[in-house]
Amino acid sequence: MRVPASIGQRLEEVDTPALLLDLDAFEKNLFTLQSSLKGSAVRVRPHAKTHKCPEIARRQIAAGAVGVCCQKVSEAEAMVEGGIGDVLVSNEVVGAQKIARLAELSRRAQIGVCVDNPENIAALRGSNAELDVYIELEVGMRRCGVAPGEPALTLAKEIAKSKKLRFAGLQAYHGRAQHVRSLAERRTAIQQAQHAVEETKRLFEKNRFPCPIVTGAGSGTYMLEVQSGAWDEIQPGSYVFMDADYAKNEWAAPLPRFAHALFVLSTVMSRPGPDRAIVDAGLKASSVDSGMPTVWQRPGLNYAQASDEHGKIEIAAGAAAPALGEKLLLVPGHCDPTVNLYDWYVCVRAGVVEALWPITARGALQ
Amino acid sequence: MRVPASIGQRLEEVDTPALLLDLDAFEKNLFTLQSSLKGSAVRVRPHAKTHKCPEIARRQIAAGAVGVCCQKVSEAEAMVEGGIGDVLVSNEVVGAQKIARLAELSRRAQIGVCVDNPENIAALRGSNAELDVYIELEVGMRRCGVAPGEPALTLAKEIAKSKKLRFAGLQAYHGRAQHVRSLAERRTAIQQAQHAVEETKRLFEKNRFPCPIVTGAGSGTYMLEVQSGAWDEIQPGSYVFMDADYAKNEWAAPLPRFAHALFVLSTVMSRPGPDRAIVDAGLKASSVDSGMPTVWQRPGLNYAQASDEHGKIEIAAGAAAPALGEKLLLVPGHCDPTVNLYDWYVCVRAGVVEALWPITARGALQ
């Protein structure tokens, strides 16, 4: 695994494409999140699916987080290998091999998992795993999750049949709400999720099933969940980096504004005409599922089209045109899948490479 | 790097998501390509950007290919490391570090590169690299490349100033034409490219610059280039795998029909309602830049939406619904960036894992 840069190198010497982490902006984002929660008892459990890097997870915990979330067992393994002692797999884990790996991991760290199906609970019960088990509620995302109310209670009773599984609470994440542009519409979506959570908690209490933790929320809404009072823990991921898609959201109080900390460094590899430049970073260097990357602080340059290994930059009339060989910083359209394309963060401060952090959960799909 | 399966395992035992190569279909595709070229003197130089795997490159060469193409210097390094002796970087290589790596590689294997700019040629001249240099013509893709005719001749004269650079011919690839659905429209596009090539060759001959090789063409058009008589070498990549996007093309003579050989094996991880199933393969498991994956041989199941780690399968009324834990084969929307998400091919024949091939150029961006 070739290291993409060397410590002490100046930014302009780093070969491309490279995934850059601006350490000042990253540290500011850690601080901004914690500051926004001042006076609240809500716990922070950032989502490590965004960064896939124990170095970052450790810094999130040092800043005040209780642990991290992952989406995959193999991601959780990478976090535990990297020294993280408390990991919630905020997802269903289905299949004998994955459950065996989860059980193995549960002997090395505090591990949580989500469920939405009685068969799956039976399989977890049979595995001898010692797990915190959260019932995933469907709160508007229309993906996984069980309906609020009685269906959730039925699952809680299934969990209670086991001595090794501990019912830990509810997973209530409204993924679709995160990228709704208008804050007012995001607020409406989270209010609906809140009603689902509260209805379910009331039913659980009535049936003497205390519900220790309600966990969920992402970077695009988390202050709405915090202010609702219905959540005990939040799971923001993208706040450490931000991306071009999140930047299109309306950011207003109570949500703080996070800084762009993640960039793809690219080189102009062709200047076939006055109105366009081709960079060496295409869709294998910056995920395009949520739109094209944007060109950082270069007015009039528009990343218009990506092919596998090329990006087409349109140069507006009158804009400063980049020369052949010039390097351009791109803000990825979507940070999570972009990170998953790289093995290293090239960590830069004040224009100098300060560290190289391995993305040890890159490609951790299982 | 955890191995995702073990040799001898039955397909249904392979954990998911996993990238599967159906060896029978893959070998058939190698044979189909070579058969379609019977009686033609055109050389085959398959594109290794598709598979990123020397094991596959070796089999392509054994089937008759003269070598492979790559898009990146680091991909070419992985191929040379894997024993491939003849690699064309069918792309511009810009920047001192990359050119130094290319020069180093040119002392270990037969290496070609493309150019479209005199400054870049000067940089290559200064590097002491021994390279076959191809002038990239703009033939309709509107990406890199120099205009046909005089601008190309000017570059040939620049190349001729060097003793170590050998002018090898023209790179003429019409990438946009590959995915045009109608064969008639693809034919029109390739005819225009052919005129650009022929005009340039005539000018070169008139100026006593023999043009040894015209190379280009992809899986969606290559027989049109072959039949035109203007190309000496073709560069198909996707033919070894096929994908859901290529399957939407009109496939008719003179192009043969290739078989789907590449699949993402996924598991149903949630059955939140009768009309949908959630699989554990989202956009980090199958690239969605050219559309969603399709569900293989399961009528009525439609992969409708991908999030990072989840795929939403709609179940049509009356269709056989998959059970929780059931495995589904997906045909990726676009094979190249999907391969780039994995470290291994799980090679399967008749339902049994026969081999594991490492994707050694996975993530080779520089």
XYZ file of C-alpha atoms in Angstrom, chain B:
366
model
C -6.561 -7.527 3.815
C -9.166 -10.104 4.792
C -9.917 -12.715 2.125
C -13.670 -12.605 1.423
C -14.205 -16.317 0.720
C -12.333 -19.598 0.623
C -11.613 -21.911 -2.253
C -14.031 -24.822 -2.434
C -16.781 -22.891 -0.657
C -20.232 -23.144 -2.191
C -21.629 -19.899 -3.551
C -24.404 -19.826 -0.955
C -21.781 -19.932 1.805
C -19.908 -16.839 0.595
C -20.411 -13.875 2.918
C -21.691 -10.627 1.435
C -21.265 -8.196 -0.156
C -18.731 -9.964 -2.359
C -17.619 -9.335 -5.934
C -18.178 -12.509 -7.937
C -16.631 -13.449 -11.238
C -18.460 -16.194 -13.112
C -15.498 -17.967 -14.708
C -17.510 -19.717 -17.424
C -19.048 -16.431 -18.584
C -15.687 -14.632 -18.304
C -13.881 -17.249 -20.420
C -16.714 -17.180 -22.938
C -16.289 -13.406 -23.248
C -12.544 -13.782 -23.928
C -13.372 -16.292 -26.653
C -16.252 -14.232 -28.096
C -14.011 -11.192 -28.539
C -11.265 -13.114 -30.286
C -13.788 -14.982 -32.481
C -15.394 -11.743 -33.586
C -11.999 -10.585 -34.889
C -11.247 -13.722 -36.884
C -9.753 -12.844 -40.240
C -8.822 -9.321 -39.147
C -5.264 -8.112 -38.567
C -6.389 -5.677 -35.867
C -4.572 -6.133 -32.560
C -6.369 -6.393 -29.239
C -5.084 -4.372 -26.278
C -7.806 -4.717 -23.636
C -8.301 -1.969 -21.110
C -7.131 -3.020 -17.647
C -8.829 -0.014 -16.019
C -11.937 -2.224 -16.057
C -10.502 -5.134 -14.072
C -7.327 -3.806 -12.378
C -6.103 -7.377 -12.061
C -2.963 -8.967 -13.569
C -4.577 -12.423 -13.340
C -7.189 -11.239 -15.830
C -4.634 -9.391 -17.982
C -2.593 -12.589 -18.284
C -5.647 -14.495 -19.473
C -6.462 -11.770 -22.012
C -2.923 -12.006 -23.381
C -3.092 -15.809 -23.455
C -6.282 -15.420 -25.525
C -4.433 -13.282 -28.077
C -4.053 -9.724 -26.768
C -0.738 -7.908 -27.417
C -0.711 -6.222 -23.991
C -3.081 -4.025 -22.000
C -4.039 -0.384 -21.548
C -4.185 1.502 -18.270
C -5.377 5.007 -17.401
C -2.935 5.711 -14.575
C 0.785 5.239 -13.983
C 0.044 3.434 -10.728
C -2.255 1.020 -12.583
C 0.535 0.368 -15.074
C 2.914 -0.293 -12.170
C 0.493 -2.893 -10.793
C 0.320 -4.568 -14.197
C 4.109 -4.656 -14.636
C 4.458 -5.988 -11.069
C 1.985 -8.676 -12.092
C 4.124 -9.758 -15.027
C 2.579 -7.841 -17.911
C 5.332 -6.725 -20.262
C 3.516 -4.307 -22.592
C 1.338 -1.532 -21.185
C -0.073 1.562 -22.862
C -1.158 4.354 -20.545
C -3.972 5.539 -22.818
C -3.996 8.893 -21.108
C -1.900 12.011 -20.553
C 0.637 11.796 -17.707
C 1.232 15.255 -16.246
C 3.436 16.239 -13.303
C 7.072 15.580 -12.413
C 6.418 12.753 -9.938
C 4.207 10.762 -12.275
C 6.604 11.240 -15.197
C 9.495 10.026 -13.035
C 7.494 6.906 -12.157
C 6.652 6.380 -15.818
C 10.332 6.703 -16.757
C 11.269 4.166 -14.106
C 8.610 1.800 -15.424
C 9.862 2.244 -18.995
C 13.095 0.545 -17.973
C 11.185 -2.565 -16.866
C 8.599 -3.028 -19.632
C 7.353 -1.769 -22.993
C 5.433 1.359 -21.997
C 3.335 3.709 -24.083
C 1.745 7.027 -23.191
C -0.556 9.582 -24.813
C 0.055 13.299 -25.281
C -2.020 16.275 -26.334
C 0.212 19.199 -25.355
C 3.720 20.408 -26.316
C 4.640 21.363 -22.726
C 3.864 17.830 -21.638
C 5.985 16.421 -24.473
C 8.870 18.641 -23.339
C 8.507 17.284 -19.795
C 8.548 13.693 -21.087
C 11.622 14.503 -23.224
C 13.387 15.786 -20.131
C 12.705 12.623 -18.141
C 14.931 10.152 -19.927
C 11.935 7.814 -20.290
C 11.920 5.396 -23.215
C 8.360 5.536 -24.358
C 6.039 4.823 -27.232
C 4.210 8.105 -27.572
C 0.742 8.332 -29.084
C -0.913 11.599 -29.980
C -4.414 11.670 -28.591
C -6.880 12.980 -31.155
C -10.136 14.592 -30.141
C -12.610 12.491 -32.127
C -15.911 13.479 -30.536
C -15.550 12.791 -26.809
C -14.788 16.434 -25.933
C -12.386 15.428 -23.176
C -8.638 15.324 -23.728
C -6.985 15.263 -27.121
C -5.746 17.598 -29.812
C -7.689 18.552 -32.928
C -7.113 16.351 -35.999
C -4.821 17.539 -38.781
C -2.204 20.298 -38.327
C -2.370 20.522 -34.499
C -1.580 16.798 -34.309
C 1.293 17.173 -36.790
C 2.781 19.963 -34.677
C 2.898 17.572 -31.725
C 4.493 14.812 -33.810
C 7.313 17.221 -34.647
C 7.793 17.917 -30.934
C 8.026 14.190 -30.208
C 10.580 13.782 -32.999
C 12.963 16.173 -31.211
C 13.699 13.415 -28.711
C 15.823 10.326 -29.248
C 14.185 8.335 -26.456
C 10.571 9.077 -27.279
C 9.260 7.051 -30.205
C 6.268 8.399 -32.097
C 4.012 5.334 -32.085
C 0.827 6.647 -33.643
C -2.592 8.004 -32.752
C -4.918 7.390 -29.829
C -8.449 7.822 -31.186
C -11.092 6.794 -28.673
C -14.682 7.955 -28.825
C -15.787 7.309 -25.239
C -19.157 9.002 -25.563
C -20.117 6.743 -28.447
C -19.792 3.552 -26.377
C -23.046 3.995 -24.468
C -25.196 5.523 -27.215
C -28.105 3.089 -27.267
C -28.794 2.862 -30.996
C -26.254 1.034 -33.106
C -26.968 3.329 -36.059
C -26.021 6.386 -34.001
C -22.884 4.687 -32.737
C -21.989 3.970 -36.359
C -22.403 7.634 -37.297
C -20.185 8.701 -34.379
C -17.449 6.238 -35.326
C -17.621 7.331 -38.980
C -16.895 10.893 -37.862
C -13.983 9.652 -35.761
C -12.761 7.673 -38.769
C -12.686 10.814 -40.931
C -10.643 12.625 -38.277
C -8.186 9.725 -38.138
C -7.863 9.413 -41.923
C -7.425 13.152 -42.457
C -4.644 13.192 -39.862
C -2.916 10.092 -41.255
C -2.917 11.586 -44.769
C -1.339 14.792 -43.486
C 1.283 12.817 -41.555
C 2.171 10.729 -44.617
C 2.387 13.846 -46.782
C 4.901 15.210 -44.234
C 6.845 11.939 -44.087
C 5.739 11.097 -40.553
C 4.719 7.477 -40.760
C 1.984 6.661 -38.263
C 2.578 3.089 -37.124
C -0.527 2.409 -35.046
C -3.976 3.908 -34.649
C -5.361 2.648 -31.368
C -8.716 3.176 -29.633
C -12.272 1.748 -29.542
C -14.271 0.254 -26.691
C -16.644 -2.626 -26.065
C -19.671 -0.725 -27.376
C -18.244 0.056 -30.826
C -15.033 -1.874 -31.558
C -16.338 -3.823 -34.566
C -17.260 -0.522 -36.218
C -13.661 0.657 -35.882
C -12.395 -2.710 -37.123
C -14.669 -2.640 -40.181
C -13.666 0.957 -40.997
C -10.108 -0.163 -41.665
C -8.734 2.981 -39.991
C -7.723 1.397 -36.692
C -4.850 -1.034 -36.111
C -5.584 -1.800 -32.471
C -8.657 -1.867 -30.230
C -8.953 -1.251 -26.479
C -12.157 -2.882 -25.218
C -12.431 -3.198 -21.451
C -15.976 -3.922 -20.293
C -16.463 -6.911 -22.624
C -14.931 -9.241 -20.013
C -17.654 -8.410 -17.478
C -20.537 -6.468 -19.043
C -22.768 -4.370 -16.791
C -26.359 -3.184 -16.508
C -25.607 0.014 -18.407
C -23.973 -1.753 -21.364
C -26.876 -4.222 -21.373
C -29.167 -1.308 -22.295
C -27.296 -0.813 -25.597
C -28.684 -2.248 -28.792
C -26.438 -5.266 -29.440
C -26.548 -6.401 -33.043
C -24.166 -7.461 -35.792
C -21.334 -6.718 -36.269
C -21.005 -6.579 -32.449
C -21.220 -9.915 -30.680
C -23.241 -10.286 -27.492
C -21.142 -10.654 -24.345
C -22.313 -12.389 -21.191
C -22.745 -10.924 -17.692
C -19.750 -12.289 -15.789
C -19.505 -9.843 -12.861
C -21.931 -9.829 -9.941
C -22.264 -8.406 -6.478
C -23.529 -11.054 -4.086
C -25.809 -9.473 -1.483
C -27.945 -10.595 1.456
C -31.488 -9.563 2.301
C -30.930 -7.910 5.690
C -34.412 -6.525 6.306
C -37.945 -7.277 5.130
C -39.763 -4.223 6.422
C -42.897 -4.812 4.328
C -44.397 -7.146 1.729
C -43.435 -4.832 -1.128
C -39.776 -4.314 -0.287
C -36.572 -5.991 0.788
C -33.372 -4.279 1.885
C -30.037 -5.769 0.810
C -26.650 -5.156 2.394
C -25.125 -3.814 -0.848
C -25.485 -0.079 -1.374
C -23.430 2.434 -3.299
C -20.208 1.466 -1.528
C -20.729 -2.052 -2.942
C -21.947 -1.237 -6.475
C -21.304 2.055 -8.235
C -24.487 3.920 -9.187
C -22.986 6.582 -11.500
C -24.526 4.835 -14.536
C -27.713 3.698 -12.861
C -28.782 1.154 -10.308
C -27.717 -2.483 -10.344
C -30.246 -5.005 -11.559
C -31.323 -8.166 -9.745
C -30.124 -11.220 -11.631
C -32.736 -13.736 -12.749
C -35.346 -12.708 -10.204
C -38.340 -11.383 -12.163
C -40.335 -8.736 -10.335
C -37.453 -7.642 -8.088
C -36.270 -4.122 -8.860
C -33.262 -2.509 -7.148
C -34.845 0.928 -6.894
C -32.579 2.974 -4.642
C -29.117 2.845 -3.128
C -27.866 4.502 0.015
C -24.310 4.092 1.271
C -24.703 0.587 2.695
C -28.254 -0.393 1.748
C -30.136 -1.230 -1.410
C -33.887 -1.000 -1.596
C -35.487 -3.771 -3.649
C -39.070 -3.266 -4.734
C -41.085 -6.477 -4.969
C -43.756 -6.430 -7.673
C -47.175 -7.875 -6.893
C -47.090 -11.618 -7.472
C -43.284 -11.861 -7.630
C -41.455 -14.456 -5.527
C -40.383 -12.424 -2.478
C -36.916 -13.076 -1.051
C -36.713 -14.194 2.571
C -34.644 -12.556 5.284
C -31.088 -13.833 4.891
C -31.591 -14.900 1.278
C -28.803 -14.032 -1.121
C -29.387 -12.109 -4.326
C -27.012 -11.597 -7.237
C -26.799 -8.049 -8.530
C -25.470 -6.966 -11.921
C -23.576 -3.696 -11.285
C -24.761 -0.599 -13.129
C -21.168 0.174 -14.159
C -18.451 -2.449 -13.852
C -15.260 -0.320 -13.711
C -15.951 1.787 -10.596
C -17.645 -1.188 -8.906
C -14.485 -3.290 -9.257
C -12.538 -0.390 -7.732
C -14.498 -0.892 -4.477
C -13.152 -4.426 -3.886
C -9.838 -6.079 -3.098
C -10.703 -9.531 -4.456
C -12.609 -11.311 -7.150
C -14.351 -14.363 -5.782
C -14.110 -16.580 -8.868
C -16.935 -19.080 -9.106
C -17.603 -21.976 -11.446
C -20.698 -24.172 -11.254
C -21.596 -22.734 -7.874
C -18.217 -23.349 -6.205
C -15.401 -20.900 -5.415
C -12.519 -21.912 -7.679
C -10.080 -19.042 -7.138
C -9.534 -15.694 -5.434
C -7.841 -13.072 -7.600
C -6.487 -9.932 -5.959
C -7.459 -6.591 -7.518
C -3.954 -5.232 -7.134
C -4.623 -1.930 -8.917
C -7.698 -1.173 -6.779
C -7.429 2.464 -5.720
C -4.509 3.112 -8.102
C -5.403 6.743 -8.726
C -2.073 8.425 -9.303
